[in-house]
Amino acid sequence: MATHRRRGIPLRVSLVAATLVLVLCGLLASGVAVTSILRHSLISRIDSTLLDASRTWAQSPWKHSMSNGEGPDPARPPSKFYVRGISPDGHTVTAINDRNAEPALPPSNDVGPDPTTLHSVNGSDIEWRAVSVHGTHGGLTTVAIDLSDVQHTVRSLVWLQIGIGAAVLVVVGIAGYAVVRRSLRPLAEVEQTAAAIASGQLDRRVPERDPRTEVGRLSLALNGMLSQIQQAVADSESSAEKARGSEDRMRRFITDASHELRTPLTTIRGFAELYRQGAARDVAMLLSRIESEASRMGLLVDDLLMLARLDVQRPLEHHQVDLLALASDAVHDAQAIDPERTITLEFLEGPGTPEVLGDDARLRQVLSNLVANALQHTPASADITVRVGTEGDDAVLEVADRGPGMSQEDASRVFERFYRTDSSRARASGGTGLGLSIVDSLVRAHGGAVSLATAPGEGCCFRVTLPRVSEVAAQVS
C-alpha cells in the first residue's frame, strides 16, 4: 500500500521533497557545526580567563573572616567569579560576587586543575565552569564562573538558525518547485505528443531542444523513433492495401477466367449434344463452330499461361532488338489483315537508335497486341499510326488511332486482366480481354513502362518506353 502511494506521487513533488531534505540536512549539519564552534570558542575564552583568575587567587593568603560575605570587601573577587578556598588548616573560605548567591557546587576535591563544566548539585539548570589549583601558601583554591551568558548566546544562535533555516526551506521549496516545473515542461510536451499520436496524429513530433542537453537528446531520440514508427505504420498500411488490392484482383481474375472459359465450354458442350442427338442439319457448320470455340479457348489458355509465367518473373531471352524493324513488320502485318485501313509508320527524331536489349518474340507480341487492339476497337475509317524513336536514354514506341477514345475511368483500368470497356462485355471481336494486360506485363518485364493518353472523341495513344542498349550496357558495366 505504501509502495502504491509512493508511485502515485508526482515526479516534481518527489524532486522538490528530495531537494528540501538535502537542504535540511545541510542546514542541520551547518547549524550543529556553527553552534559547536561558537560554544567551543566561548568556552575557550572563559577557560583562559578562568585560569588567569585561579592563578591570581591561588597566590593570595586566605583569611577566615572572608567567609561571612557581608558588606563590601576589598578581597572579594571582581565581576562574576565565585571563589572557594580551603586553608591549610582545613577551614573553607568562600567569596561570591554581587551577582550570584553562593552556588551549589560539588566539593572542591571533585574539581581538577583543568577547566571542567559542572552542574549545580541542587538541580538548577545553571552550569558552571570551574578549576581548582593549589596555592603558594598552601590550601586549595577553586574558581568558578557560571555559563548562563554562553547558554543564552548559544540558545539565541540556535533559534536564529531555526528561523533562517525555515525561511531558506520555504524559499528553496518555492523556487525549486518553479524550476522543476519548468524543467519538466518538455516531459509534459512528450506526454501531449504521445496522447496525440495515440489518437491517430502520427505526424506529431516532440519540440526539439538544444541537443547538448539531456532533454534535447531525448527529444531527438523520440522524434527519430516516432519517424520510424510512422514509416512502419505507413508501410504496413500500404502492404495491407496492396494485399487487399491483390486479393481483389486475384478474386476478380479467377471469376473472369472461369467466366471466360465457361462460355466456350458451354458452346462446345451444346453443339456436341446437338450432334449426339442427331438434331443438327448442317454438321459441317456445327463442327466449324466447335473448332472455333476450341481455338478461342486455346488462345485464352495460352494467354493465361503467359501471364502466369510473367507473374513468377521467369527470365526472358536478351538479345539486341531493333524496334524500327519490329514496328515495320507490325505495320506490314496489319496492312495484310486490313488492306482497306490506313496504317502508317513514323519515326520520332531523337538521339541514337531505337535498339533495346530484350526478347524479340515478346517485343513483337507487344506491338502485335497494341495494333490488334486498335484494329478491333476502332471503326474501319479510323487511321492507325505506329511511331518509333528515342527520347533521352529510352527507346519509344507509340500506337495511335483516331477512334472514339475512352473515358478516364476506362483508361485507368484498361490494363487490368479481362477488363472490357463495354458494359455488356460483348465478345464479338473474339478477344480474351488479356491483350493489354500481357502488353503491360511484358513491358515491365523488360524494365519499361506503358501508358495511355486518351479522351472521348480524340482516339487513343499507347506509349511504350524501354531502356536503350547504351543505358543497359552502362548499368551492367
XYZ file of C-alpha atoms in Angstrom, residues 220-466:
247
model
C 15.906 13.819 -30.894
C 15.749 10.136 -29.965
C 11.962 10.242 -29.558
C 11.449 12.061 -32.869
C 13.648 9.504 -34.619
C 11.661 6.688 -33.062
C 8.354 8.360 -33.988
C 9.501 8.784 -37.595
C 10.368 5.106 -37.779
C 7.021 4.177 -36.229
C 5.179 6.403 -38.711
C 7.107 4.865 -41.604
C 6.445 1.363 -40.293
C 2.728 2.095 -39.927
C 2.634 3.626 -43.406
C 4.446 0.607 -44.849
C 2.093 -1.717 -43.002
C -0.960 0.136 -44.267
C 0.486 0.205 -47.771
C 1.232 -3.517 -47.612
C -2.245 -4.211 -46.297
C -3.750 -2.067 -49.050
C -1.652 -3.831 -51.666
C -2.612 -7.187 -50.213
C -6.296 -6.266 -50.331
C -5.894 -4.974 -53.869
C -4.022 -8.101 -54.909
C -6.661 -10.268 -53.291
C -9.419 -8.360 -55.062
C -7.599 -8.631 -58.389
C -6.996 -12.340 -57.854
C -10.629 -12.905 -56.964
C -11.747 -10.924 -59.999
C -9.198 -12.744 -62.163
C -10.414 -16.152 -61.071
C -14.031 -15.105 -61.568
C -13.346 -13.657 -65.004
C -11.189 -16.608 -66.062
C -13.897 -19.020 -65.007
C -16.470 -16.947 -66.874
C -14.319 -16.727 -69.997
C -13.635 -20.459 -70.008
C -17.218 -21.393 -69.244
C -18.569 -19.643 -72.343
C -16.661 -21.681 -74.988
C -17.059 -24.848 -72.960
C -20.813 -24.333 -72.795
C -20.924 -23.683 -76.529
C -18.875 -26.780 -77.323
C -20.998 -28.888 -74.986
C -24.186 -27.594 -76.604
C -23.077 -28.303 -80.148
C -21.761 -31.722 -79.124
C -25.140 -32.526 -77.566
C -26.908 -31.499 -80.791
C -24.571 -33.678 -82.802
C -25.067 -36.641 -80.450
C -28.851 -36.332 -80.672
C -28.691 -36.036 -84.468
C -30.609 -32.771 -84.381
C -28.050 -30.790 -86.335
C -28.783 -30.455 -90.059
C -25.504 -28.805 -91.033
C -22.812 -30.980 -89.493
C -20.008 -29.021 -91.151
C -21.261 -25.774 -89.622
C -21.578 -27.448 -86.227
C -18.035 -28.809 -86.317
C -16.773 -25.427 -87.509
C -18.365 -23.733 -84.511
C -16.909 -26.323 -82.143
C -13.478 -25.822 -83.683
C -13.828 -22.036 -83.437
C -14.758 -22.154 -79.766
C -11.962 -24.636 -79.041
C -9.473 -22.327 -80.760
C -10.762 -19.398 -78.757
C -10.424 -21.388 -75.539
C -6.910 -22.411 -76.559
C -5.943 -18.774 -77.092
C -7.358 -17.905 -73.699
C -5.416 -20.692 -72.009
C -2.219 -19.629 -73.808
C -2.693 -16.055 -72.625
C -3.317 -17.204 -69.057
C -0.192 -19.356 -69.111
C 1.870 -16.441 -70.384
C 0.580 -14.153 -67.636
C 1.323 -16.841 -65.065
C 4.916 -17.115 -66.321
C 5.325 -13.351 -66.209
C 3.898 -13.224 -62.688
C 6.568 -15.613 -61.403
C 9.173 -13.454 -63.200
C 10.750 -16.154 -65.296
C 13.853 -14.848 -67.087
C 13.427 -13.670 -70.679
C 15.889 -14.037 -73.509
C 18.013 -10.938 -74.029
C 19.265 -10.017 -77.469
C 19.797 -6.739 -79.220
C 16.470 -5.863 -80.851
C 15.827 -3.101 -83.400
C 12.404 -1.630 -82.610
C 12.231 0.078 -86.008
C 12.359 -3.303 -87.722
C 9.700 -4.674 -85.350
C 7.452 -1.688 -85.985
C 7.844 -2.039 -89.745
C 6.901 -5.729 -89.580
C 3.887 -4.940 -87.385
C 2.635 -2.315 -89.866
C 3.007 -4.707 -92.810
C 1.167 -7.461 -90.913
C -1.676 -5.088 -90.029
C -1.967 -3.900 -93.643
C -2.227 -7.521 -94.716
C -5.020 -8.158 -92.186
C -6.976 -5.000 -93.054
C -5.924 -3.723 -96.506
C -8.596 -1.027 -96.518
C -7.272 0.583 -93.338
C -4.787 3.469 -93.431
C -1.849 2.321 -91.303
C 1.353 4.370 -91.346
C 4.807 4.213 -89.765
C 6.522 7.348 -88.472
C 9.995 7.874 -86.994
C 10.440 10.059 -83.928
C 13.572 12.181 -84.023
C 15.917 11.663 -81.096
C 19.493 10.767 -80.093
C 20.813 7.329 -81.029
C 18.967 4.374 -82.477
C 15.852 2.671 -81.052
C 17.633 -0.543 -80.130
C 16.951 -2.373 -76.882
C 18.137 -5.491 -75.117
C 15.242 -7.917 -74.852
C 13.254 -10.884 -76.108
C 12.495 -10.391 -79.801
C 9.396 -12.618 -79.810
C 7.888 -10.977 -76.709
C 8.502 -7.456 -78.014
C 6.863 -8.428 -81.315
C 3.880 -9.629 -79.270
C 3.715 -6.220 -77.542
C 3.435 -4.434 -80.893
C 1.080 -7.072 -82.272
C -1.302 -6.762 -79.328
C -1.332 -2.951 -79.475
C -2.009 -2.880 -83.218
C -4.611 -5.644 -82.921
C -6.333 -3.694 -80.148
C -6.511 -0.635 -82.413
C -7.873 -2.711 -85.319
C -10.545 -4.404 -83.206
C -11.864 -1.430 -81.245
C -11.932 1.359 -83.841
C -14.084 1.869 -86.940
C -12.669 0.852 -90.330
C -12.341 4.520 -91.245
C -10.061 5.309 -88.261
C -6.413 5.743 -89.213
C -3.696 3.996 -87.202
C -0.178 5.384 -86.773
C 2.820 3.481 -85.400
C 5.701 5.665 -84.229
C 9.180 4.602 -83.140
C 12.204 6.598 -81.986
C 14.273 7.642 -78.967
C 13.876 10.053 -76.106
C 16.837 10.579 -73.827
C 18.073 7.176 -72.674
C 14.857 5.405 -73.697
C 13.510 3.890 -76.867
C 9.901 4.871 -77.588
C 7.052 3.009 -79.307
C 3.650 4.606 -79.920
C 0.478 3.143 -81.416
C -2.126 5.857 -82.003
C -5.580 5.696 -83.574
C -8.308 8.154 -84.433
C -11.096 6.114 -82.921
C -13.750 7.137 -80.388
C -11.317 7.159 -77.467
C -12.414 6.328 -73.934
C -13.141 7.924 -70.590
C -10.523 8.418 -67.894
C -12.230 5.778 -65.750
C -11.855 3.195 -68.518
C -8.307 4.356 -69.248
C -7.272 3.803 -65.619
C -8.393 0.153 -65.794
C -7.583 -0.735 -69.378
C -4.505 -2.785 -68.397
C -6.439 -4.932 -65.903
C -6.996 -8.552 -66.813
C -10.275 -9.358 -68.573
C -11.305 -5.708 -68.499
C -13.504 -4.567 -71.382
C -14.710 -1.029 -71.847
C -18.191 -2.110 -72.936
C -20.555 -2.794 -70.054
C -22.154 -5.772 -71.805
C -18.766 -7.492 -72.101
C -19.506 -8.333 -75.738
C -17.137 -10.818 -77.293
C -17.969 -10.255 -80.931
C -14.383 -9.223 -81.605
C -13.103 -12.571 -80.390
C -10.711 -11.040 -77.872
C -9.983 -12.527 -74.485
C -9.595 -9.235 -72.611
C -5.979 -10.109 -71.797
C -4.115 -8.452 -74.674
C -3.309 -5.164 -72.941
C -2.581 -6.958 -69.648
C 0.021 -9.034 -71.488
C 1.467 -5.837 -73.007
C 1.813 -4.259 -69.549
C 3.429 -7.374 -68.042
C 5.870 -7.838 -70.950
C 6.925 -4.185 -70.941
C 7.528 -4.219 -67.174
C 9.493 -7.473 -67.536
C 11.816 -5.572 -69.914
C 12.270 -2.737 -67.393
C 9.990 -0.336 -69.245
C 6.599 1.290 -68.841
C 3.423 1.612 -70.888
C 0.878 4.429 -70.655
C -2.289 5.564 -72.387
C -3.276 9.082 -73.426
C -6.912 9.340 -74.444
C -10.115 11.321 -74.200
C -13.635 10.700 -75.528
C -13.722 11.521 -79.250
C -9.946 12.041 -79.523
C -8.702 8.495 -80.070
C -6.089 6.576 -78.082
C -2.293 6.708 -77.990
C -0.452 3.834 -76.283
C 3.146 4.798 -75.458
C 5.853 2.256 -74.558
C 9.265 3.318 -73.204
C 12.156 0.843 -72.900
